Amino acid sequence: DAPLVPCNCDLPLNREETLSVSDLKTPSNNPEVDYSSIQEVVKTFVYVLSKDGNPLMPCSKAKARKLLKEGKASIICHKPFRIRLNFDCENQVQQTTLGIDPGYENIGLSAVSEKRELFSAQVKLRPDVCKLLPEKKMYRRGRRNKLWYREPKFLNRKRKEKSLPPSLQGKLDSHLRIVKKINSFLPISKINFEVATFDIQKIQNPGIEGAEYQKGNLYEYENLKSYLTCREGAKCQLCGKKSTPGNTFKIHHIIPRKDGGTDKPDNLSLLHEKCHNELHRQNLHHLLKKNKQFKSETFMSTIRWKLFEELKKVCGNISFTFGYVTKIKRHTLKLEKDHHTDAFVIAGGGSHERIQPYVFVQKKRNNRCLQLNRIGFKPSIRKQRYKFQPKDEVLVQNKRYEVIGIFNKGNWVRVQNSAGSFNFSTKKIEEHYYNNGWQFIPFLKKRSACHLNDKHYQHR
């Protein structure tokens, strides 16, 4: 059942006297070959800035190579590849629309002109910010407790009006940061983004209506424990037995608070005291049934208009659409579901020529964690910020590697690529590519056979 593959049948190949073939462009002897499995390499652009630093329309790789060879342009960045002109030009640009598909973990971006797509990307936000905030609070409180000479200043701590929690504010800032980054090398004249509001009670109970919205889960229950007892049928969620006089019930968080769990009833379970102690002693948390937390839905409902106000400061011409409109247009165009595809539809894309999407992975700028795996030694405290940070790229022996970590007081670095992980001395590093908050990688979700032969992918 394997599909046919194209092969050469040129006459010089069948002559024994011929030692070499002069022309390699030979016809195929399989007219029924399955060409659907062979995709063409998608076109990409080189982004151009004027002499004054203003964004211009992107150009092709060939034109950029010619400008660099003639000395009319210089390279200013490699990810994505950008050049700056060394001469004055007319600075004429076309109308470009940026489509944004915001999200809790992923952001879709697409910039579209009248005829083609100029930029496409999918951004992966950091998922560990919520877990690191309690640790940050602990260290900060420890530092302040050591300053005995400082007078208490608690009356001046006042939150701003309509302020967001730190975890949500961080994700909102990431949305604005990546939009400003694109606006720095593309002449964005209009922004379209998708707003979404979720009815969480409707998601949990599709038949809810009218006054039932005012009756929550704890309606007509004496307290939270009585509700959980009724919901679980007065049985322990771990052992499935009812309580006994010597073994009463205890409320347990399914997802711990330090890992982003909430105090909502959906995140609480009813356990015997003995079962609760056994769960922590043997680490049996995976046996509990985890319920959906609806964090992404709450995030989208909370920041949608705040994001609209902030984007209006970046670009005055801004509009919004809704998720169901994007879905209908995507089905009409027969496009697959993806974040950058949704952004392409939001930007008004249709029969435009698509380009290869980029992937931006958000990363920590600094790695100041303690080294706790020192067997027989106390934890090692890093007293300085090292030059090489995780997810940076280094060039060793003409091969690119991704940095995992650094050790031996900054003298050795641990890297990885498709072949595995390796340790190198920092003296062997030929080039260092510092990813300032964002890691740039190619979009390899549907990599074709043509991409495998590209030198851009051989080192990954």
CSV table of C-alpha atoms in Angstrom, one decimal:
chain,number,residue,atom,x,y,z
A,1,ASP,CA,0.0,0.0,0.0
A,2,ALA,CA,3.0,2.3,-0.1
A,3,PRO,CA,2.7,5.2,-2.5
A,4,LEU,CA,4.9,5.4,-5.5
A,5,VAL,CA,8.0,7.6,-5.4
A,6,PRO,CA,9.4,9.6,-8.3
A,7,CYS,CA,12.6,8.3,-9.9
A,8,ASN,CA,14.7,9.1,-12.9
A,9,CYS,CA,14.4,7.3,-16.3
A,10,ASP,CA,16.5,9.5,-18.5
A,11,LEU,CA,18.2,7.6,-21.3
A,12,PRO,CA,21.8,8.4,-20.3
A,13,LEU,CA,21.1,6.6,-17.0
A,14,ASN,CA,20.5,3.4,-18.9
A,15,ARG,CA,23.7,3.5,-21.0
A,16,GLU,CA,26.5,1.5,-19.7
A,17,GLU,CA,29.1,3.6,-21.6
A,18,THR,CA,28.1,6.7,-19.6
A,19,LEU,CA,30.0,7.2,-16.4
A,20,SER,CA,28.2,10.4,-15.4
A,21,VAL,CA,25.0,12.2,-16.2
A,22,SER,CA,25.3,15.7,-17.5
A,23,ASP,CA,21.7,16.8,-16.8
A,24,LEU,CA,20.1,15.8,-13.5
A,25,LYS,CA,16.7,17.3,-14.3
A,26,THR,CA,15.2,14.1,-15.6
A,27,PRO,CA,11.5,13.2,-16.1
A,28,SER,CA,9.6,10.8,-13.8
A,29,ASN,CA,8.6,7.3,-14.9
A,30,ASN,CA,5.8,7.2,-12.4
A,31,PRO,CA,2.9,9.3,-13.6
A,32,GLU,CA,0.7,8.1,-10.7
A,33,VAL,CA,3.2,9.2,-8.0
A,34,ASP,CA,1.7,10.4,-4.8
A,35,TYR,CA,2.8,14.0,-4.8
A,36,SER,CA,0.6,14.9,-1.8
A,37,SER,CA,3.2,13.6,0.6
A,38,ILE,CA,5.9,16.0,-0.8
A,39,GLN,CA,5.3,19.5,0.3
A,40,GLU,CA,7.0,22.6,-1.0
A,41,VAL,CA,9.2,24.7,1.2
A,42,VAL,CA,7.1,27.6,2.4
A,43,LYS,CA,8.4,31.1,1.4
A,44,THR,CA,9.8,33.3,4.1
A,45,PHE,CA,10.8,37.0,4.1
A,46,VAL,CA,13.6,39.1,5.4
A,47,TYR,CA,12.4,42.1,7.4
A,48,VAL,CA,13.8,45.5,6.5
A,49,LEU,CA,14.3,48.7,8.5
A,50,SER,CA,15.0,52.1,7.0
A,51,LYS,CA,18.2,54.1,7.8
A,52,ASP,CA,16.3,55.8,10.6
A,53,GLY,CA,15.1,52.5,12.1
A,54,ASN,CA,11.5,52.7,10.8
A,55,PRO,CA,10.0,49.4,9.6
A,56,LEU,CA,9.5,48.9,5.9
A,57,MET,CA,8.0,46.2,3.8
A,58,PRO,CA,9.9,42.9,3.9
A,59,CYS,CA,11.9,41.6,0.9
A,60,SER,CA,12.9,38.2,-0.4
A,61,LYS,CA,16.1,36.4,0.6
A,62,ALA,CA,17.7,36.9,-2.7
A,63,LYS,CA,17.2,40.7,-2.6
A,64,ALA,CA,18.5,40.9,0.9
A,65,ARG,CA,21.5,38.8,0.0
A,66,LYS,CA,22.2,41.2,-2.9
A,67,LEU,CA,21.9,44.3,-0.6
A,68,LEU,CA,24.3,42.8,1.9
A,69,LYS,CA,26.8,41.9,-0.8
A,70,GLU,CA,26.8,45.4,-2.2
A,71,GLY,CA,27.1,47.0,1.2
A,72,LYS,CA,23.8,48.7,1.0
A,73,ALA,CA,22.4,47.0,4.1
A,74,SER,CA,23.7,45.6,7.4
A,75,ILE,CA,22.4,42.7,9.6
A,76,ILE,CA,20.9,43.8,12.9
A,77,CYS,CA,19.2,40.6,14.1
A,78,HIS,CA,19.0,37.0,13.1
A,79,LYS,CA,15.7,35.9,14.8
A,80,PRO,CA,13.8,36.7,12.8
A,81,PHE,CA,16.3,37.9,10.2
A,82,ARG,CA,16.3,41.7,9.9
A,83,ILE,CA,18.5,44.1,8.0
A,84,ARG,CA,18.9,47.9,8.0
A,85,LEU,CA,19.4,50.0,4.9
A,86,ASN,CA,22.5,52.1,4.7
A,87,PHE,CA,20.9,54.6,2.3
A,88,ASP,CA,17.9,56.9,2.3
A,89,CYS,CA,14.8,55.7,0.6
A,90,GLU,CA,11.2,56.8,0.0
A,91,ASN,CA,9.9,54.8,3.0
A,92,GLN,CA,6.7,53.7,1.2
A,93,VAL,CA,4.7,51.0,2.9
A,94,GLN,CA,1.5,49.1,2.3
A,95,GLN,CA,-1.5,48.5,4.5
A,96,THR,CA,-0.7,45.7,6.9
A,97,THR,CA,-3.1,44.1,9.4
A,98,LEU,CA,-1.9,42.2,12.4
A,99,GLY,CA,-4.3,39.4,13.7
A,100,ILE,CA,-3.9,38.3,17.3
A,101,ASP,CA,-5.4,35.2,18.8
A,102,PRO,CA,-4.7,35.7,22.6
A,103,GLY,CA,-4.6,32.9,25.0
A,104,TYR,CA,-3.5,31.7,28.5
A,105,GLU,CA,-0.7,29.5,27.2
A,106,ASN,CA,-0.4,30.2,23.5
A,107,ILE,CA,-0.7,33.3,21.3
A,108,GLY,CA,-1.3,33.2,17.6
A,109,LEU,CA,0.0,36.1,15.4
A,110,SER,CA,-0.3,36.8,11.7
A,111,ALA,CA,0.4,39.9,9.7
A,112,VAL,CA,-1.3,40.2,6.3
A,113,SER,CA,-1.0,42.6,3.5
A,114,GLU,CA,-3.4,42.9,0.5
A,115,LYS,CA,-1.9,39.9,-1.4
A,116,ARG,CA,0.2,37.8,1.0
A,117,GLU,CA,1.0,36.9,4.6
A,118,LEU,CA,4.1,38.7,5.8
A,119,PHE,CA,4.5,37.2,9.3
A,120,SER,CA,3.1,34.2,11.1
A,121,ALA,CA,4.1,33.0,14.6
A,122,GLN,CA,2.9,31.0,17.6
A,123,VAL,CA,4.0,32.2,21.0
A,124,LYS,CA,4.3,29.8,24.0
A,125,LEU,CA,4.1,31.6,27.3
A,126,ARG,CA,5.8,30.5,30.5
A,127,PRO,CA,3.6,28.0,32.5
A,128,ASP,CA,5.7,28.3,35.7
A,129,VAL,CA,5.0,31.9,36.7
A,130,CYS,CA,2.2,31.0,39.1
A,131,LYS,CA,4.3,28.5,40.9
A,132,LEU,CA,7.3,30.8,41.3
A,133,LEU,CA,5.3,33.7,42.8
A,134,PRO,CA,4.9,32.1,46.3
A,135,GLU,CA,8.6,31.3,46.3
A,136,LYS,CA,9.4,34.9,45.4
A,137,LYS,CA,7.1,36.0,48.2
A,138,MET,CA,8.9,33.7,50.7
A,139,TYR,CA,12.4,35.0,49.8
A,140,ARG,CA,11.2,38.6,49.9
A,141,ARG,CA,9.7,38.2,53.3
A,142,GLY,CA,12.9,36.6,54.5
A,143,ARG,CA,15.0,39.5,53.3
A,144,ARG,CA,12.7,42.1,55.0
A,145,ASN,CA,12.7,40.2,58.3
A,146,LYS,CA,16.5,40.6,58.5
A,147,LEU,CA,16.3,44.4,58.2
A,148,TRP,CA,15.6,45.1,61.9
A,149,TYR,CA,16.6,48.8,61.6
A,150,ARG,CA,13.8,49.5,59.1
A,151,GLU,CA,10.6,51.0,60.3
A,152,PRO,CA,7.4,49.1,59.2
A,153,LYS,CA,5.9,50.6,56.1
A,154,PHE,CA,2.6,48.9,55.6
A,155,LEU,CA,0.3,51.9,55.3
A,156,ASN,CA,1.8,53.0,51.9
A,157,ARG,CA,1.1,49.7,50.2
A,158,LYS,CA,-1.9,50.4,48.1
A,159,ARG,CA,-3.0,48.6,44.9
A,160,LYS,CA,-4.0,50.6,41.9
A,161,GLU,CA,-7.6,50.8,40.8
A,162,LYS,CA,-8.6,48.0,38.3
A,163,SER,CA,-5.3,46.2,38.9
A,164,LEU,CA,-4.8,42.6,38.0
A,165,PRO,CA,-3.2,39.8,40.0
A,166,PRO,CA,0.5,39.4,39.3
A,167,SER,CA,0.1,36.2,37.4
A,168,LEU,CA,-2.5,37.6,35.0
A,169,GLN,CA,-0.6,40.9,34.7
A,170,GLY,CA,2.5,39.0,33.7
A,171,LYS,CA,0.7,37.3,30.9
A,172,LEU,CA,-0.9,40.5,29.8
A,173,ASP,CA,2.5,42.2,29.6
A,174,SER,CA,3.8,39.3,27.5
A,175,HIS,CA,1.0,39.9,25.0
A,176,LEU,CA,1.9,43.5,24.7
A,177,ARG,CA,5.6,42.8,24.6
A,178,ILE,CA,5.4,40.5,21.6
A,179,VAL,CA,3.1,42.8,19.7
A,180,LYS,CA,5.5,45.7,20.2
A,181,LYS,CA,8.3,43.5,19.0
A,182,ILE,CA,6.5,42.8,15.8
A,183,ASN,CA,5.6,46.4,15.4
A,184,SER,CA,9.3,47.3,15.5
A,185,PHE,CA,10.1,45.5,12.2
A,186,LEU,CA,6.7,45.5,10.4
A,187,PRO,CA,4.7,48.6,9.4
A,188,ILE,CA,1.5,47.6,11.3
A,189,SER,CA,-1.4,49.9,10.2
A,190,LYS,CA,-4.3,48.0,11.9
A,191,ILE,CA,-4.7,45.4,14.6
A,192,ASN,CA,-7.5,42.8,14.8
A,193,PHE,CA,-7.8,40.6,17.9
A,194,GLU,CA,-10.2,38.1,19.2
A,195,VAL,CA,-12.1,38.7,22.4
A,196,ALA,CA,-13.8,35.8,24.3
A,197,THR,CA,-16.1,35.6,27.2
A,198,PHE,CA,-16.9,32.3,28.8
A,199,ASP,CA,-19.9,31.3,30.9
A,200,ILE,CA,-18.3,28.9,33.3
A,201,GLN,CA,-21.6,27.9,34.9
A,202,LYS,CA,-23.0,27.2,31.5
A,203,ILE,CA,-19.9,25.0,30.7
A,204,GLN,CA,-20.4,23.0,33.9
A,205,ASN,CA,-24.2,22.8,33.6
A,206,PRO,CA,-25.4,23.3,30.0
A,207,GLY,CA,-29.1,23.3,31.2
A,208,ILE,CA,-28.7,26.2,33.6
A,209,GLU,CA,-31.0,29.2,33.1
A,210,GLY,CA,-32.7,32.1,34.8
A,211,ALA,CA,-32.5,32.2,38.6
A,212,GLU,CA,-30.4,29.1,38.7
A,213,TYR,CA,-27.3,31.3,38.1
A,214,GLN,CA,-27.8,32.7,41.6
A,215,LYS,CA,-27.7,29.2,43.2
A,216,GLY,CA,-24.1,28.1,43.4
A,217,ASN,CA,-22.7,24.7,44.4
A,218,LEU,CA,-23.1,25.5,48.1
A,219,TYR,CA,-26.7,26.6,47.9
A,220,GLU,CA,-28.8,25.2,50.8
A,221,TYR,CA,-25.8,23.5,52.3
A,222,GLU,CA,-24.7,24.3,55.9
A,223,ASN,CA,-21.0,24.6,55.0
A,224,LEU,CA,-18.4,23.4,52.5
A,225,LYS,CA,-17.8,20.1,54.3
A,226,SER,CA,-21.4,19.2,54.2
A,227,TYR,CA,-21.5,19.9,50.4
A,228,LEU,CA,-18.5,17.7,49.8
A,229,THR,CA,-20.0,14.9,52.0
A,230,CYS,CA,-23.2,15.0,49.9
A,231,ARG,CA,-21.2,15.2,46.6
A,232,GLU,CA,-19.0,12.2,47.4
A,233,GLY,CA,-21.8,10.2,49.0
A,234,ALA,CA,-20.1,10.4,52.4
A,235,LYS,CA,-17.2,8.2,51.1
A,236,CYS,CA,-13.5,8.8,51.1
A,237,GLN,CA,-12.2,9.5,47.6
A,238,LEU,CA,-9.1,7.4,48.1
A,239,CYS,CA,-10.4,4.2,49.8
A,240,GLY,CA,-14.1,4.5,48.9
A,241,LYS,CA,-15.2,3.8,52.5
A,242,LYS,CA,-17.5,5.8,54.8
A,243,SER,CA,-16.2,7.5,57.9
A,244,THR,CA,-15.9,5.7,61.3
A,245,PRO,CA,-15.9,7.3,64.8
A,246,GLY,CA,-12.1,7.1,65.0
A,247,ASN,CA,-11.4,8.1,61.4
A,248,THR,CA,-13.2,11.3,60.4
A,249,PHE,CA,-13.1,13.2,57.2
A,250,LYS,CA,-10.6,15.9,56.2
A,251,ILE,CA,-10.7,18.3,53.2
A,252,HIS,CA,-7.7,18.0,50.8
A,253,HIS,CA,-6.7,20.2,47.8
A,254,ILE,CA,-6.5,18.0,44.7
A,255,ILE,CA,-4.1,20.4,43.0
A,256,PRO,CA,-2.0,22.0,45.8
A,257,ARG,CA,-2.1,25.7,46.3
A,258,LYS,CA,1.6,26.0,45.6
A,259,ASP,CA,1.0,24.5,42.1
A,260,GLY,CA,-1.8,26.9,41.2
A,261,GLY,CA,-4.8,25.1,42.8
A,262,THR,CA,-7.8,27.0,44.0
A,263,ASP,CA,-10.1,26.8,47.0
A,264,LYS,CA,-13.1,26.1,44.8
A,265,PRO,CA,-15.2,23.0,45.6
A,266,ASP,CA,-14.1,21.4,42.3
A,267,ASN,CA,-10.5,21.4,43.6
A,268,LEU,CA,-11.4,19.8,47.0
A,269,SER,CA,-11.7,16.2,47.9
A,270,LEU,CA,-13.0,14.4,51.0
A,271,LEU,CA,-10.5,12.0,52.7
A,272,HIS,CA,-10.1,10.1,55.9
A,273,GLU,CA,-7.5,11.5,58.2
A,274,LYS,CA,-5.5,8.2,57.9
A,275,CYS,CA,-5.9,8.2,54.1
A,276,HIS,CA,-4.8,11.8,54.0
A,277,ASN,CA,-1.6,11.0,55.9
A,278,GLU,CA,-1.0,8.0,53.8
A,279,LEU,CA,-1.5,10.0,50.6
A,280,HIS,CA,1.2,12.5,51.6
A,281,ARG,CA,3.5,9.8,52.9
A,282,GLN,CA,3.4,7.6,49.7
A,283,ASN,CA,2.7,10.4,47.2
A,284,LEU,CA,-0.6,9.0,46.0
A,285,HIS,CA,-1.8,12.3,44.5
A,286,HIS,CA,-2.3,10.8,41.1
A,287,LEU,CA,-5.1,8.6,42.4
A,288,LEU,CA,-7.4,11.6,43.0
A,289,LYS,CA,-9.7,12.8,40.3
A,290,LYS,CA,-8.6,16.2,39.0
A,291,ASN,CA,-11.3,18.5,37.9
A,292,LYS,CA,-10.9,21.3,35.3
A,293,GLN,CA,-9.9,24.6,36.9
A,294,PHE,CA,-11.1,27.0,34.1
A,295,LYS,CA,-8.1,29.2,34.5
A,296,SER,CA,-7.7,29.9,30.8
A,297,GLU,CA,-11.4,30.9,30.5
A,298,THR,CA,-11.2,33.1,33.5
A,299,PHE,CA,-8.1,34.8,32.1
A,300,MET,CA,-9.6,35.5,28.7
A,301,SER,CA,-12.8,36.9,30.3
A,302,THR,CA,-10.7,39.1,32.7
A,303,ILE,CA,-8.2,40.8,30.4
A,304,ARG,CA,-10.1,41.2,27.1
A,305,TRP,CA,-11.0,44.9,27.5
A,306,LYS,CA,-7.7,45.6,29.4
A,307,LEU,CA,-5.9,44.2,26.4
A,308,PHE,CA,-8.0,46.3,24.0
A,309,GLU,CA,-7.1,49.5,25.9
A,310,GLU,CA,-3.4,48.7,25.9
A,311,LEU,CA,-3.3,47.7,22.2
A,312,LYS,CA,-5.0,50.9,21.3
A,313,LYS,CA,-1.9,52.7,22.6
A,314,VAL,CA,0.3,50.7,20.3
A,315,CYS,CA,-1.9,51.2,17.2
A,316,GLY,CA,-4.8,53.6,17.0
A,317,ASN,CA,-6.7,51.6,14.4
A,318,ILE,CA,-7.9,48.6,16.3
A,319,SER,CA,-10.9,46.3,16.0
A,320,PHE,CA,-12.1,43.0,17.6
A,321,THR,CA,-13.9,39.9,16.6
A,322,PHE,CA,-15.4,36.9,18.4
A,323,GLY,CA,-14.4,33.2,18.5
A,324,TYR,CA,-17.5,31.9,16.7
A,325,VAL,CA,-16.8,34.3,13.8
A,326,THR,CA,-13.3,33.0,13.5
A,327,LYS,CA,-14.5,29.4,13.5
A,328,ILE,CA,-17.0,30.0,10.7
A,329,LYS,CA,-14.4,31.7,8.5
A,330,ARG,CA,-11.8,29.0,9.2
A,331,HIS,CA,-14.2,26.2,8.2
A,332,THR,CA,-15.2,28.2,5.1
A,333,LEU,CA,-11.5,28.4,4.1
A,334,LYS,CA,-11.0,24.7,5.0
A,335,LEU,CA,-8.0,25.5,7.3
A,336,GLU,CA,-6.9,23.3,10.2
A,337,LYS,CA,-7.3,24.5,13.7
A,338,ASP,CA,-4.1,26.2,15.0
A,339,HIS,CA,-3.2,29.4,16.8
A,340,HIS,CA,-1.4,31.0,14.0
A,341,THR,CA,-4.1,29.8,11.5
A,342,ASP,CA,-6.8,31.5,13.7
A,343,ALA,CA,-4.7,34.7,13.7
A,344,PHE,CA,-4.5,34.5,9.9
A,345,VAL,CA,-8.3,34.4,9.7
A,346,ILE,CA,-8.6,37.2,12.4
A,347,ALA,CA,-6.3,39.4,10.3
A,348,GLY,CA,-8.7,39.0,7.3
A,349,GLY,CA,-6.7,36.4,5.5
A,350,GLY,CA,-8.3,34.4,2.7
A,351,SER,CA,-6.6,33.5,-0.6
A,352,HIS,CA,-3.4,35.1,0.5
A,353,GLU,CA,-0.1,33.3,0.1
A,354,ARG,CA,0.9,31.8,3.4
A,355,ILE,CA,4.4,31.7,4.8
A,356,GLN,CA,6.2,29.4,7.3
A,357,PRO,CA,5.2,30.3,10.9
A,358,TYR,CA,7.8,31.0,13.6
A,359,VAL,CA,7.7,29.8,17.2
A,360,PHE,CA,8.6,32.1,20.1
A,361,VAL,CA,9.0,30.3,23.5
A,362,GLN,CA,9.1,32.6,26.5
A,363,LYS,CA,11.9,31.8,28.9
A,364,LYS,CA,13.4,33.1,32.1
A,365,ARG,CA,15.9,35.9,31.7
A,366,ASN,CA,18.0,34.8,34.7
A,367,ASN,CA,18.6,31.4,36.4
A,368,ARG,CA,19.4,31.9,40.0
A,369,CYS,CA,18.2,28.6,41.4
A,370,LEU,CA,20.2,26.7,44.1
A,371,GLN,CA,22.2,23.6,43.1
A,372,LEU,CA,20.5,21.0,45.4
A,373,ASN,CA,21.9,17.8,43.9
A,374,ARG,CA,25.3,18.1,45.7
A,375,ILE,CA,25.5,14.7,47.4
A,376,GLY,CA,27.5,15.0,50.6
A,377,PHE,CA,27.7,18.7,50.3
A,378,LYS,CA,25.6,21.6,51.3
A,379,PRO,CA,23.5,23.4,48.6
A,380,SER,CA,25.6,25.6,46.4
A,381,ILE,CA,24.6,29.3,46.2
A,382,ARG,CA,25.2,31.2,43.0
A,383,LYS,CA,26.6,34.6,43.8
A,384,GLN,CA,26.7,36.0,40.3
A,385,ARG,CA,24.8,35.9,37.1
A,386,TYR,CA,26.5,33.7,34.5
A,387,LYS,CA,26.8,34.7,30.9
A,388,PHE,CA,25.2,31.6,29.5
A,389,GLN,CA,21.5,31.1,30.4
A,390,PRO,CA,19.2,28.1,29.8
A,391,LYS,CA,17.6,28.1,26.2
A,392,ASP,CA,20.4,30.2,24.8
A,393,GLU,CA,22.2,28.9,21.7
A,394,VAL,CA,25.9,28.3,21.4
A,395,LEU,CA,28.2,27.2,18.5
A,396,VAL,CA,30.7,24.6,19.3
A,397,GLN,CA,32.8,22.9,16.4
A,398,ASN,CA,30.4,24.5,13.8
A,399,LYS,CA,27.4,22.8,15.5
A,400,ARG,CA,24.6,24.6,17.2
A,401,TYR,CA,23.4,23.5,20.7
A,402,GLU,CA,20.8,24.6,23.2
A,403,VAL,CA,22.1,25.5,26.6
A,404,ILE,CA,20.5,23.4,29.5
A,405,GLY,CA,22.6,24.8,32.4
A,406,ILE,CA,26.0,25.9,33.6
A,407,PHE,CA,28.1,24.4,36.4
A,408,ASN,CA,31.6,24.4,37.9
A,409,LYS,CA,31.4,28.1,38.8
A,410,GLY,CA,30.5,29.1,35.2
A,411,ASN,CA,33.4,27.3,33.6
A,412,TRP,CA,31.5,24.4,32.0
A,413,VAL,CA,28.2,24.5,30.2
A,414,ARG,CA,25.7,21.6,29.5
A,415,VAL,CA,24.1,21.7,26.1
A,416,GLN,CA,21.8,19.5,24.0
A,417,ASN,CA,20.7,18.9,20.5
A,418,SER,CA,18.9,16.1,18.6
A,419,ALA,CA,21.9,13.7,19.2
A,420,GLY,CA,21.7,14.1,23.0
A,421,SER,CA,23.3,16.2,25.8
A,422,PHE,CA,26.9,17.1,26.1
A,423,ASN,CA,29.3,19.1,28.4
A,424,PHE,CA,31.7,21.6,27.0
A,425,SER,CA,34.1,24.0,28.5
A,426,THR,CA,33.1,27.6,27.9
A,427,LYS,CA,36.5,28.2,26.2
A,428,LYS,CA,35.4,26.0,23.3
A,429,ILE,CA,32.3,28.1,22.6
A,430,GLU,CA,32.8,29.9,19.3
A,431,GLU,CA,29.6,32.0,19.2
A,432,HIS,CA,26.9,32.7,21.7
A,433,TYR,CA,23.3,33.6,20.8
A,434,TYR,CA,21.6,35.2,23.8
A,435,ASN,CA,17.8,34.9,23.7
A,436,ASN,CA,16.6,37.8,25.7
A,437,GLY,CA,13.3,36.5,27.1
A,438,TRP,CA,12.3,34.7,24.0
A,439,GLN,CA,13.6,31.6,22.4
A,440,PHE,CA,13.2,31.4,18.6
A,441,ILE,CA,12.7,28.0,17.0
A,442,PRO,CA,11.3,26.8,13.6
A,443,PHE,CA,7.7,25.5,13.5
A,444,LEU,CA,8.2,21.8,13.1
A,445,LYS,CA,4.7,20.5,13.7
A,446,LYS,CA,4.3,19.3,10.1
A,447,ARG,CA,7.8,19.0,8.8
A,448,SER,CA,8.0,17.7,5.2
A,449,ALA,CA,10.7,15.6,3.5
A,450,CYS,CA,12.0,18.7,1.8
A,451,HIS,CA,12.6,20.4,5.2
A,452,LEU,CA,14.7,17.5,6.4
A,453,ASN,CA,17.4,18.2,3.7
A,454,ASP,CA,17.5,21.9,4.7
A,455,LYS,CA,20.7,22.9,6.5
A,456,HIS,CA,18.6,25.0,8.9
A,457,TYR,CA,17.1,21.8,10.4
A,458,GLN,CA,20.2,19.5,10.4
A,459,HIS,CA,21.6,21.0,13.6
A,460,ARG,CA,18.4,20.6,15.6
